[in-house]
Coordinates of C-alpha atoms and ligand atoms in Angstrom, one line a residue:
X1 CA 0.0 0.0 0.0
X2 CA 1.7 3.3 -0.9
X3 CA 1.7 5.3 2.0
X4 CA -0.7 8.1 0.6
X5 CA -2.9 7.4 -2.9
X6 CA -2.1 9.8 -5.9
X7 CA -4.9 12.3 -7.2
X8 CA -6.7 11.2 -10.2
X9 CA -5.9 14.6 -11.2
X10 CA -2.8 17.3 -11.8
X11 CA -2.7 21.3 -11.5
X12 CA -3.6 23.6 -13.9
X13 CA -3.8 26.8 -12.5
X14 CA -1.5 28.0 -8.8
X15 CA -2.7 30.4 -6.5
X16 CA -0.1 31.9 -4.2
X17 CA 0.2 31.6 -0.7
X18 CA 1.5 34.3 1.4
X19 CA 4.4 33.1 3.7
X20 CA 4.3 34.9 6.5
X21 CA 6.7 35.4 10.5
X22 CA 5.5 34.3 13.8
X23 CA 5.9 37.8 15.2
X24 CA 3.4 38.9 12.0
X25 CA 0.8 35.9 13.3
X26 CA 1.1 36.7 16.8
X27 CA -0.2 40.6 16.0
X28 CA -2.9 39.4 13.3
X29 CA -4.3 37.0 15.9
X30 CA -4.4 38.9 19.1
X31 CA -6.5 41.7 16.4
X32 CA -8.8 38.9 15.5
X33 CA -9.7 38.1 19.2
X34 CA -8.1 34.8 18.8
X35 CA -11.1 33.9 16.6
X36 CA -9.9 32.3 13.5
X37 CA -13.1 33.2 12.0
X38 CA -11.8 36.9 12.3
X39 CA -8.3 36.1 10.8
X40 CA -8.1 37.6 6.9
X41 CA -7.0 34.8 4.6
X42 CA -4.4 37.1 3.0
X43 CA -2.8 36.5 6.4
X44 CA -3.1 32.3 6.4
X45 CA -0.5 30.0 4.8
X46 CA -2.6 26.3 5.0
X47 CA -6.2 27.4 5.0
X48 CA -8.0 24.5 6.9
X49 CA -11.0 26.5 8.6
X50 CA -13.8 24.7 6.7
X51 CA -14.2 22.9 4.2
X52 CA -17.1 24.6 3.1
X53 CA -17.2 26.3 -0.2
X54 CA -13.4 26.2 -0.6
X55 CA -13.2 22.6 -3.0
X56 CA -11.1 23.6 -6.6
X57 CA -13.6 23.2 -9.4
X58 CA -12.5 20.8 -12.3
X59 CA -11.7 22.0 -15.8
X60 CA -15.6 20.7 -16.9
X61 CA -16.8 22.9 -14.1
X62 CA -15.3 26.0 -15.3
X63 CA -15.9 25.7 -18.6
X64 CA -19.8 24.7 -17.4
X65 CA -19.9 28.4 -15.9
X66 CA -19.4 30.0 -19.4
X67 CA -22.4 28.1 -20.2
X68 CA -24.7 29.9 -17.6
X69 CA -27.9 30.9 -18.8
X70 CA -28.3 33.8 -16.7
X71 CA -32.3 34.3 -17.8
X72 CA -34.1 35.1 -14.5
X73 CA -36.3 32.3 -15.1
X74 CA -36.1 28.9 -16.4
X75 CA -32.7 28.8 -17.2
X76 CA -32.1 25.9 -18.3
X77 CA -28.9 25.1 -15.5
X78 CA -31.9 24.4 -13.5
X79 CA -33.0 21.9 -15.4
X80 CA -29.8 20.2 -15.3
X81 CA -29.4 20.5 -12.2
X82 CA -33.0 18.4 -11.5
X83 CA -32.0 16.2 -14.0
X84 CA -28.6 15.8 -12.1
X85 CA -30.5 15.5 -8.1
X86 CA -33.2 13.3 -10.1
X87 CA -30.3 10.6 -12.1
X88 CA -27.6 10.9 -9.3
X89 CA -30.2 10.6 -6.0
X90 CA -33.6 9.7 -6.9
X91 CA -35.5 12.8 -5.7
X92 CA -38.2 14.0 -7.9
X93 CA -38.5 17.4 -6.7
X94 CA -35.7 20.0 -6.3
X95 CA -35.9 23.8 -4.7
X96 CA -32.8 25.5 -5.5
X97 CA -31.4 27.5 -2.8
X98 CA -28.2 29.7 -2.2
X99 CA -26.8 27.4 0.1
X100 CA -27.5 24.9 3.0
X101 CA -28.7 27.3 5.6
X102 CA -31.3 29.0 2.7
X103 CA -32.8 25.2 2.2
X104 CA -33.0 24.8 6.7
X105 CA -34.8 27.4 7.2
X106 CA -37.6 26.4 4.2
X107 CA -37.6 23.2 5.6
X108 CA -38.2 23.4 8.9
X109 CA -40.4 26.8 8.9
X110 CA -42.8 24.6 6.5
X111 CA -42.3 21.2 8.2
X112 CA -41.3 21.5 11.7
X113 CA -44.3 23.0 14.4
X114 CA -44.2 24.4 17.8
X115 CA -43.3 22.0 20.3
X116 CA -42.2 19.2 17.9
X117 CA -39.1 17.1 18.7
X118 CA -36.4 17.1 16.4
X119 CA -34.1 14.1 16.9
X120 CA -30.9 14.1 15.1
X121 CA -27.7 12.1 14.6
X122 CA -26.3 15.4 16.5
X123 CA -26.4 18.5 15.5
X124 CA -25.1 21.0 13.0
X125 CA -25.1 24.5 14.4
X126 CA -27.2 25.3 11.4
X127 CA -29.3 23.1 11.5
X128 CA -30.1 23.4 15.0
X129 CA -30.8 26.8 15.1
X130 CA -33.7 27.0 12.5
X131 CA -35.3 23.7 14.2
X132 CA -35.5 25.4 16.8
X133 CA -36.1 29.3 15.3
X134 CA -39.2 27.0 13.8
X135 CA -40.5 26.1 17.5
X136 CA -39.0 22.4 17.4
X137 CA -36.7 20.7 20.5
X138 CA -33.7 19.2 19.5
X139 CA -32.5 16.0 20.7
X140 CA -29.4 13.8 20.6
X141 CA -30.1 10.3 19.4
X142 CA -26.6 9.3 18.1
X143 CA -24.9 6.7 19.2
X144 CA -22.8 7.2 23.1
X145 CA -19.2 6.3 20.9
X146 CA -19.8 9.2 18.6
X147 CA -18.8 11.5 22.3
X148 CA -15.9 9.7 23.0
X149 CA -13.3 10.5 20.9
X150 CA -10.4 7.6 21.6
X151 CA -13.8 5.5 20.2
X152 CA -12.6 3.4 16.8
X153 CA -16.3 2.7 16.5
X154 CA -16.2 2.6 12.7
X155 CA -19.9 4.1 12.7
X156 CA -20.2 6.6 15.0
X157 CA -22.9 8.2 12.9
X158 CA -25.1 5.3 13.9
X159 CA -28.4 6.7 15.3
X160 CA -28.9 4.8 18.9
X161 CA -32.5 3.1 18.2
X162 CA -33.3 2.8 22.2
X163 CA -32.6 6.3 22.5
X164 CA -34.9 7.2 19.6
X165 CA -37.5 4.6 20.9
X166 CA -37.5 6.5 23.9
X167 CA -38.1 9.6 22.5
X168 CA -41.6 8.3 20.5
X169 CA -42.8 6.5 23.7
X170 CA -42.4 9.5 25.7
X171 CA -43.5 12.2 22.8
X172 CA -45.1 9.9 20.7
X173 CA -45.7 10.1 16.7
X174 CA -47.6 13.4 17.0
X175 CA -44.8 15.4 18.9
X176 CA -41.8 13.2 17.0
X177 CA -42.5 13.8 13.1
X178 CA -39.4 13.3 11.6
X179 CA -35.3 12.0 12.4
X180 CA -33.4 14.0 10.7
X181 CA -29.8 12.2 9.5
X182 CA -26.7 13.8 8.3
X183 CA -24.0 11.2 6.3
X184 CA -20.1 12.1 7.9
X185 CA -21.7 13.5 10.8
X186 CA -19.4 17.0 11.2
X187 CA -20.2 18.1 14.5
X188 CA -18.3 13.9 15.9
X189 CA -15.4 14.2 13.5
X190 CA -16.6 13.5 10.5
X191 CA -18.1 10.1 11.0
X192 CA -20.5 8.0 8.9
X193 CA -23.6 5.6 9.2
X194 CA -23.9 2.5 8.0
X195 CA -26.3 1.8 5.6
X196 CA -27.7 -1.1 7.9
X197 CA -28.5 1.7 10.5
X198 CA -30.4 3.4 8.2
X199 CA -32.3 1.2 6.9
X200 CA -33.7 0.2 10.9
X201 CA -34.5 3.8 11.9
X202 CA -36.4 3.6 8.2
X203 CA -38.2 0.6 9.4
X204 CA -38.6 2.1 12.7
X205 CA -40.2 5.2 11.3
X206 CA -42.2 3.7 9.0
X207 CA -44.0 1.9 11.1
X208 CA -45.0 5.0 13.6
X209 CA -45.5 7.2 10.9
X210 CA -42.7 9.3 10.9
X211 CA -40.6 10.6 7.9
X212 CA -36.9 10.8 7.5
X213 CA -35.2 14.1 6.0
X214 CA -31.6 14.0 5.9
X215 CA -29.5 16.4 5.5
X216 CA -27.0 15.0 2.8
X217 CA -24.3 17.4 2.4
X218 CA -21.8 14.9 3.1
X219 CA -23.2 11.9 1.4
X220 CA -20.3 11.3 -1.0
X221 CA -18.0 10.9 1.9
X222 CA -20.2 8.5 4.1
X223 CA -20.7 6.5 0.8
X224 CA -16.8 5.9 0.5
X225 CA -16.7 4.8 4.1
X226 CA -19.7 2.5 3.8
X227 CA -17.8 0.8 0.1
X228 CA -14.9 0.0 2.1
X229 CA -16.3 -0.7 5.4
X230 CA -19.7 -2.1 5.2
X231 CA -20.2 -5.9 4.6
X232 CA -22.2 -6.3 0.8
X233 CA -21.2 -3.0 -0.3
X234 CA -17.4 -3.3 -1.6
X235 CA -18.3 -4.0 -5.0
X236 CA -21.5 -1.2 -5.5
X237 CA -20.2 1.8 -7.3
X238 CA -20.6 4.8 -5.1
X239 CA -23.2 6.4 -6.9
X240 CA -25.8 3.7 -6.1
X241 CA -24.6 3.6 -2.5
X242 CA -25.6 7.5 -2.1
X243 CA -28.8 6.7 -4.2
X244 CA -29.7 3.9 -2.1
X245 CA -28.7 6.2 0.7
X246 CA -31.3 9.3 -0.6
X247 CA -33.9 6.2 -1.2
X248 CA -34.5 5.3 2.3
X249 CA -35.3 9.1 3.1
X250 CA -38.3 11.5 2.5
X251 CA -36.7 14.3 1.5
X252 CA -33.6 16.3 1.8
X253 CA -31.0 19.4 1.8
X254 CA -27.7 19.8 1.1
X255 CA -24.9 22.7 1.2
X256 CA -23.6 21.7 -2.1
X257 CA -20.8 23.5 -1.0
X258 CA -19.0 20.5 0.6
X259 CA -19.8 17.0 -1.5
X260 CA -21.3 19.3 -4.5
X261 CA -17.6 20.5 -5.1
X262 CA -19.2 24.0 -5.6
X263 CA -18.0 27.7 -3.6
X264 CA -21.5 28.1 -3.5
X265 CA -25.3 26.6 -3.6
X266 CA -27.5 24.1 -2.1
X267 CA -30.8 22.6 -2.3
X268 CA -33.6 20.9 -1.0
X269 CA -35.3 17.7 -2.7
X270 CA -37.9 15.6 -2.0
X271 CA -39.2 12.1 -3.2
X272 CA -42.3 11.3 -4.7
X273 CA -45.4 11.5 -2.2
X274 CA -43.8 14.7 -0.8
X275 CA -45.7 16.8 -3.0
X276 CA -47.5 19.0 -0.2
X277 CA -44.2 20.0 1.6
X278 CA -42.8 20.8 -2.0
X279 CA -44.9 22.7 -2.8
X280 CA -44.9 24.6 0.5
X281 CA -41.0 25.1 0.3
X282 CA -41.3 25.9 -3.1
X283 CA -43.8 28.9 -2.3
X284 CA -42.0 30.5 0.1
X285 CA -38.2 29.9 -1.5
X286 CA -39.2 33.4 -3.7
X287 CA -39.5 35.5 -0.5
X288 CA -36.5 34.0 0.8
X289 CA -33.9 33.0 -2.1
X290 CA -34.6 34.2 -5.2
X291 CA -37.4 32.5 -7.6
X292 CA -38.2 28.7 -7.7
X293 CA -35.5 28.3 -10.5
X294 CA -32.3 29.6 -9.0
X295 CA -33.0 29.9 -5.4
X296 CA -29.9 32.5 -5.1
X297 CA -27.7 31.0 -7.2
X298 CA -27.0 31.9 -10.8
X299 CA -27.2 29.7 -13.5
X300 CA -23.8 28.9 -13.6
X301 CA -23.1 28.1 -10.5
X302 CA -26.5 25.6 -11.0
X303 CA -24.4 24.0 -13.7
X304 CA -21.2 23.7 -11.6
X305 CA -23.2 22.2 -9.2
X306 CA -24.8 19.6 -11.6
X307 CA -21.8 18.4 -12.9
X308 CA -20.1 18.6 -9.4
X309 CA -22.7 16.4 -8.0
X310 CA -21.5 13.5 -10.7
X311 CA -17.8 13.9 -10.3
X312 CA -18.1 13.8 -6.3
X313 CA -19.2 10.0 -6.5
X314 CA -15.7 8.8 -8.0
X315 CA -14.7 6.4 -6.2
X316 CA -10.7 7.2 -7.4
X317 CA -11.2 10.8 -5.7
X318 CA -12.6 10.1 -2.7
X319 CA -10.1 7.4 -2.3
X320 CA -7.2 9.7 -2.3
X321 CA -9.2 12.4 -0.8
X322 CA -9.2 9.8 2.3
X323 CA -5.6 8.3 1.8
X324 CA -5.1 12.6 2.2
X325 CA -6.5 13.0 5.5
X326 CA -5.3 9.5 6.9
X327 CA -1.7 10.9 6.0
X328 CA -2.3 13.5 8.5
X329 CA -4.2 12.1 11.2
X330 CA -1.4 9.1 11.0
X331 CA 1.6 11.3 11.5
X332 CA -0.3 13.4 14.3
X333 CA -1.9 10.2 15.9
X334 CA 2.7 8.9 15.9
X335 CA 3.6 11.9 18.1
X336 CA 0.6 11.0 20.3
X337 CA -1.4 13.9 19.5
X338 CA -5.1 13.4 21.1
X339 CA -7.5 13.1 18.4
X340 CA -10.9 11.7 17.3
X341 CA -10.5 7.9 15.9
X342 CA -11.0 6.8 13.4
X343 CA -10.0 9.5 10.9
X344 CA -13.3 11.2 9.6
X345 CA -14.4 12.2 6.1
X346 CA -13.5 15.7 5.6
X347 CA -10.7 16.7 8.5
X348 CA -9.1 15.3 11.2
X349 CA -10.3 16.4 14.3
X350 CA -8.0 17.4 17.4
X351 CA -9.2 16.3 21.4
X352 CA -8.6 19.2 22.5
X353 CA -9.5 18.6 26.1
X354 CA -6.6 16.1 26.2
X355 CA -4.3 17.9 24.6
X356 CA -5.1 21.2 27.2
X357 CA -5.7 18.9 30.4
X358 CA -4.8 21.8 32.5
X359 CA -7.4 24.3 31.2
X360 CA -11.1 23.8 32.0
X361 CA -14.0 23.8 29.7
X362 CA -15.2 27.3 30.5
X363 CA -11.1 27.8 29.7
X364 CA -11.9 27.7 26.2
X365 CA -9.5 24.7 25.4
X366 CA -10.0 24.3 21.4
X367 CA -11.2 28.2 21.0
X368 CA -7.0 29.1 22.6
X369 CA -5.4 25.7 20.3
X370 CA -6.9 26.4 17.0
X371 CA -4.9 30.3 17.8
X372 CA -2.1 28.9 18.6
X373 CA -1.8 26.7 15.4
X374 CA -2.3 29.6 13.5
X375 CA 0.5 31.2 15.4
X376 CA 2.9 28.3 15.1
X377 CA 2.4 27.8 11.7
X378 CA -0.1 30.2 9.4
X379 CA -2.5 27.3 9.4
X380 CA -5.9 28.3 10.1
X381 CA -8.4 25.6 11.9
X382 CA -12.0 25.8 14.0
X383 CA -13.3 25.4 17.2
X384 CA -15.8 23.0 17.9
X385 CA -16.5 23.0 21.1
X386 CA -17.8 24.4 23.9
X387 CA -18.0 28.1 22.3
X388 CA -19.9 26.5 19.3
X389 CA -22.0 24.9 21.4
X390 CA -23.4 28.2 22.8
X391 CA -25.4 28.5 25.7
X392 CA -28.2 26.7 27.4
X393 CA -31.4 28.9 26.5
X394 CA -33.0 27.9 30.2
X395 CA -29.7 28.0 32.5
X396 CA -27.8 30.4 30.8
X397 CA -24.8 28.2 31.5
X398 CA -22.0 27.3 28.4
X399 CA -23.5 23.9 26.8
X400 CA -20.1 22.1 27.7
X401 CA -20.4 19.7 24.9
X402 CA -18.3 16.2 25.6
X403 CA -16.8 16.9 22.5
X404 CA -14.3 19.8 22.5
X405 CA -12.7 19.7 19.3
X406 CA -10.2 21.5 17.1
X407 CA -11.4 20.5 13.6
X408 CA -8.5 20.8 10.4
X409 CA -10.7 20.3 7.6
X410 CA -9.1 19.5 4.2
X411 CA -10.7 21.4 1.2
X412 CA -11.6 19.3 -1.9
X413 CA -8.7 18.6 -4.3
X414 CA -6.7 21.8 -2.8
X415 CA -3.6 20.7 -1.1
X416 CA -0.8 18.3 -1.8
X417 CA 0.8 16.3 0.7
X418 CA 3.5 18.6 1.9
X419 CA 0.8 20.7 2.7
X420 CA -0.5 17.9 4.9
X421 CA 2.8 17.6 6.1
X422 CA 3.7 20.9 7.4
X423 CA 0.2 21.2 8.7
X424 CA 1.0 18.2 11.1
X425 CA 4.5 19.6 11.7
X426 CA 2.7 22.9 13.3
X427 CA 0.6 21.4 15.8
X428 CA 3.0 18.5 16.9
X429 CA 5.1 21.8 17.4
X430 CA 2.7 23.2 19.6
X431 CA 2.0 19.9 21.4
X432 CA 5.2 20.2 22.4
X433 CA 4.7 23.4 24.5
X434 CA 1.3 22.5 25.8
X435 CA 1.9 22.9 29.4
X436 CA 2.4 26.4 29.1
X437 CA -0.4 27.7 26.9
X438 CA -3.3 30.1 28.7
X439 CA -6.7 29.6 28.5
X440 CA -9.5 32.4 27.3
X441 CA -12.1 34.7 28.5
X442 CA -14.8 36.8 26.1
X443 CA -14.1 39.9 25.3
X444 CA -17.3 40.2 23.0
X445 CA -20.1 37.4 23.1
X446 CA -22.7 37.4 20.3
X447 CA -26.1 35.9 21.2
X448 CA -26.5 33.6 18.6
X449 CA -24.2 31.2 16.6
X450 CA -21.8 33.0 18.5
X451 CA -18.6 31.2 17.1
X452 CA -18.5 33.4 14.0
X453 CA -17.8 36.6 15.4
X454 CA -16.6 36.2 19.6
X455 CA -13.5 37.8 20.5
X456 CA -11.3 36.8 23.5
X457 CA -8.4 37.6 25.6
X458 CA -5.5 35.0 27.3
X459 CA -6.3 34.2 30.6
X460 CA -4.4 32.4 33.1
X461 CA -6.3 29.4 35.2
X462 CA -6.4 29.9 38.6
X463 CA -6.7 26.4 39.9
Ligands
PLP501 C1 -22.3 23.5 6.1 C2 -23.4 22.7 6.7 C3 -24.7 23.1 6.7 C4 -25.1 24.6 6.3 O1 -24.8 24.8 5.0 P1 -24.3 26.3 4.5 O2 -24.1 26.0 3.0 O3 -23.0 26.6 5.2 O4 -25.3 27.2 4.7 C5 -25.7 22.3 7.1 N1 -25.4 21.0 7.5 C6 -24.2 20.5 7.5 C7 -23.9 19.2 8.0 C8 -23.1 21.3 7.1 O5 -21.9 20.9 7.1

């Protein structure tokens, strides 16, 4: 086995990188509150905030944009881009949006009523906040390995059925109305479900009456996991695996801006019986978005997305796009760096309560390691932890998610393996100084989603 697997693909075009001196780092970082968020990219070397939006489009997908068909309506990218949500994952019905968020917030103001219960394979920040702007109350049904990070569960996207069993006999059918899953669940580390799991919570459902949206922005990754890992699946290509994924759902959205190898778009799609809710989303996309046949985007970047959605299901690119990230969690897992096993879909996630053991949660942990990784090294990564997580609406208190993460998410078919490897370099560096790094306090605290924009200052524990 070579030690990483070649690209199906070379570079075309380069776009510098500034390189850039500690002492430089140290000043841009202490401006941005120690918020990577609030860090200008000018000032980043390896850019691994997100990897949302930042995927290189192929040669076909450029030249697709100088085939837009900018009419305002009807262009006919939108019909390719049905055609390509119909062929590639069964769904009949397609309302084009401008990205994930824009499809949420149709869904769940037209599906979701006060009061309902929303479980989920945990959350997405997103996602969570317009189930519950719509009146609904999130719950955790994921499975108890997906919080433990030294976990090698190989699905720790599973939804736990007694948890979800629970939920209907306490709610019951009327209060529980749908399960929403995500494929590659972000928020544990980019971890996947197995097609077996599914296909029980489908039964499950069925039975009671409840429907199944997902939200799919990650499909093409969790259909690479569940080729290689799931018994009776190694030789289905993974184009039927994500169909047969979409098939055992109602409906769905997606930020095409991960798996659709797009900067921008998204969408939400039902199947066939859904027609009521369509219609519904479909009504109120043109106060929202834009009208029913661009939702936001412009016709070229509809046609990117179409042909985006067919060249995400090679199984040759997703196979190096793994081999990629494997490289890095491998040489960080080596040093004994703490980190989420087994390596996710889309970055390799940092413990960063391990890694901090002397700073407590309210310490801001991952929030002060993602900063300092930046300062070693010009590489930018996210917190996922407790200052995602935000506050408890009744106590007021910090959520103090188990997980508190530092997530270095790899962009699609964007950086080389050096990359990878300097990227591990920087934070082994800083592991090796972790004794003496401070913890953080808010200097600014927005009330929602506050990750985005929260600014901070060092602060030294007092325990
Ligand atoms: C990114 C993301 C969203 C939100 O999509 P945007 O395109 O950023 O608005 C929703 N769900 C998941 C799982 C995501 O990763």
């Amino acid at each position: 086995m070579p030690r990483c697997i070649p690209e199906p693909y070379k570079i075309k075009m380069v776009e510098p990188l500034q390189v850039t001196t500690r002492e430089y780092r140290q000043q841009c970082m202490e401006e941005a509150g120690y918020n990577t968020f609030l860090l200008k990219s000018k000032d980043v070397f390896i850019d691994l905030l997100t990897d949302s939006g930042t995927s290189a489009m192929s040669e076909v997908q450029w030249a697709g944009l100088m085939r837009g068909d900018e009419a305002y309506a009807g262009s006919r990218n939108f019909d390719h881009l049905c055609e390509a949500v119909e062929e590639i994952l069964g769904y009949a019905y397609t309302v084009p949006t401008h990205q994930g968020r824009g499809a949420e917030h149709l869904f769940f103001q037209n599906f979701v009523q006060a009061g309902d219960v929303v479980p989920m394979n945990m959350y997405f920040t997103t996602t969570r906040q317009h189930a519950e702007l719509a009146g609904g109350v999130f719950q955790d049904v994921i499975v108890d390995e997906a919080h433990d990070p030294a976990s090698k569960c190989l699905w720790k996207g599973n939804v736990d059925l007694e948890k979800l069993r629970a939920l209907v006999d306490k709610y019951g059918p009327e209060r529980v109305r749908m399960v929403s899953m995500a494929p590659n669940v972000n928020m544990a580390g980019g971890q996947p479900f197995s097609l077996a799991n599914l296909k029980e919570v489908r039964q499950f459902c069925e039975r009671r009456g409840i429907r199944i949206f997902m939200d799919i922005t990650r499909i093409a990754e969790n259909a690479y996991f569940i080729k290689e890992r799931e018994e009776g699946y190694s030789d289905w290509s993974v184009r039927d695996i994500m169909r047969e994924i979409c098939a055992h759902s109602d409906g769905a959205w997606m930020s095409a801006k991960k798996d659709g190898l797009v900067n921008i778009g998204g969408f939400l799609a039902f199947h066939k019986g859904q027609e009521e809710l369509f219609e519904r989303c479909r009504r109120m996309v043109v106060v929202y978005e834009g009208l029913h046949t661009y939702g936001g985007m412009a016709g070229r970047d509809m046609e990117a997305l179409a042909i985006g959605l067919g060249e995400v299901c090679d199984a040759d690119y997703l196979a190096a796009r793994v081999s990629q990230l494997r490289l890095l969690h491998g040489m960080l897992d080596e040093e004994g760096v703490p980190l989420v096993h087994p390596c996710g879909g889309h970055g390799v996630f940092l413990d960063a309560q391990a890694f901090l053991p002397h700073l407590d949660q309210d310490l801001f942990p991952a929030q002060m390691l993602a900063a300092q990784i930046y300062m070693e090294g010009g590489v930018r990564s996210m917190e996922r932890g407790n200052v995602s997580a935000g506050r408890d609406p009744e106590s007021g208190q910090n959520r103090r998610p188990p997980l508190e993460l530092v997530r270095l998410t790899v962009p699609r078919r964007v950086y080389t393996q050096t990359h990878m490897e300097y990227a591990a370099e920087s934070v082994i560096d800083v592991f090796r100084r972790r004794e003496r790094i401070p913890g953080l306090k808010f200097t600014y605290e927005p009330e929602v989603l506050r990750f985005f924009q929260a600014r901070f200052e060092p602060v030294t524990p007092t325990r």
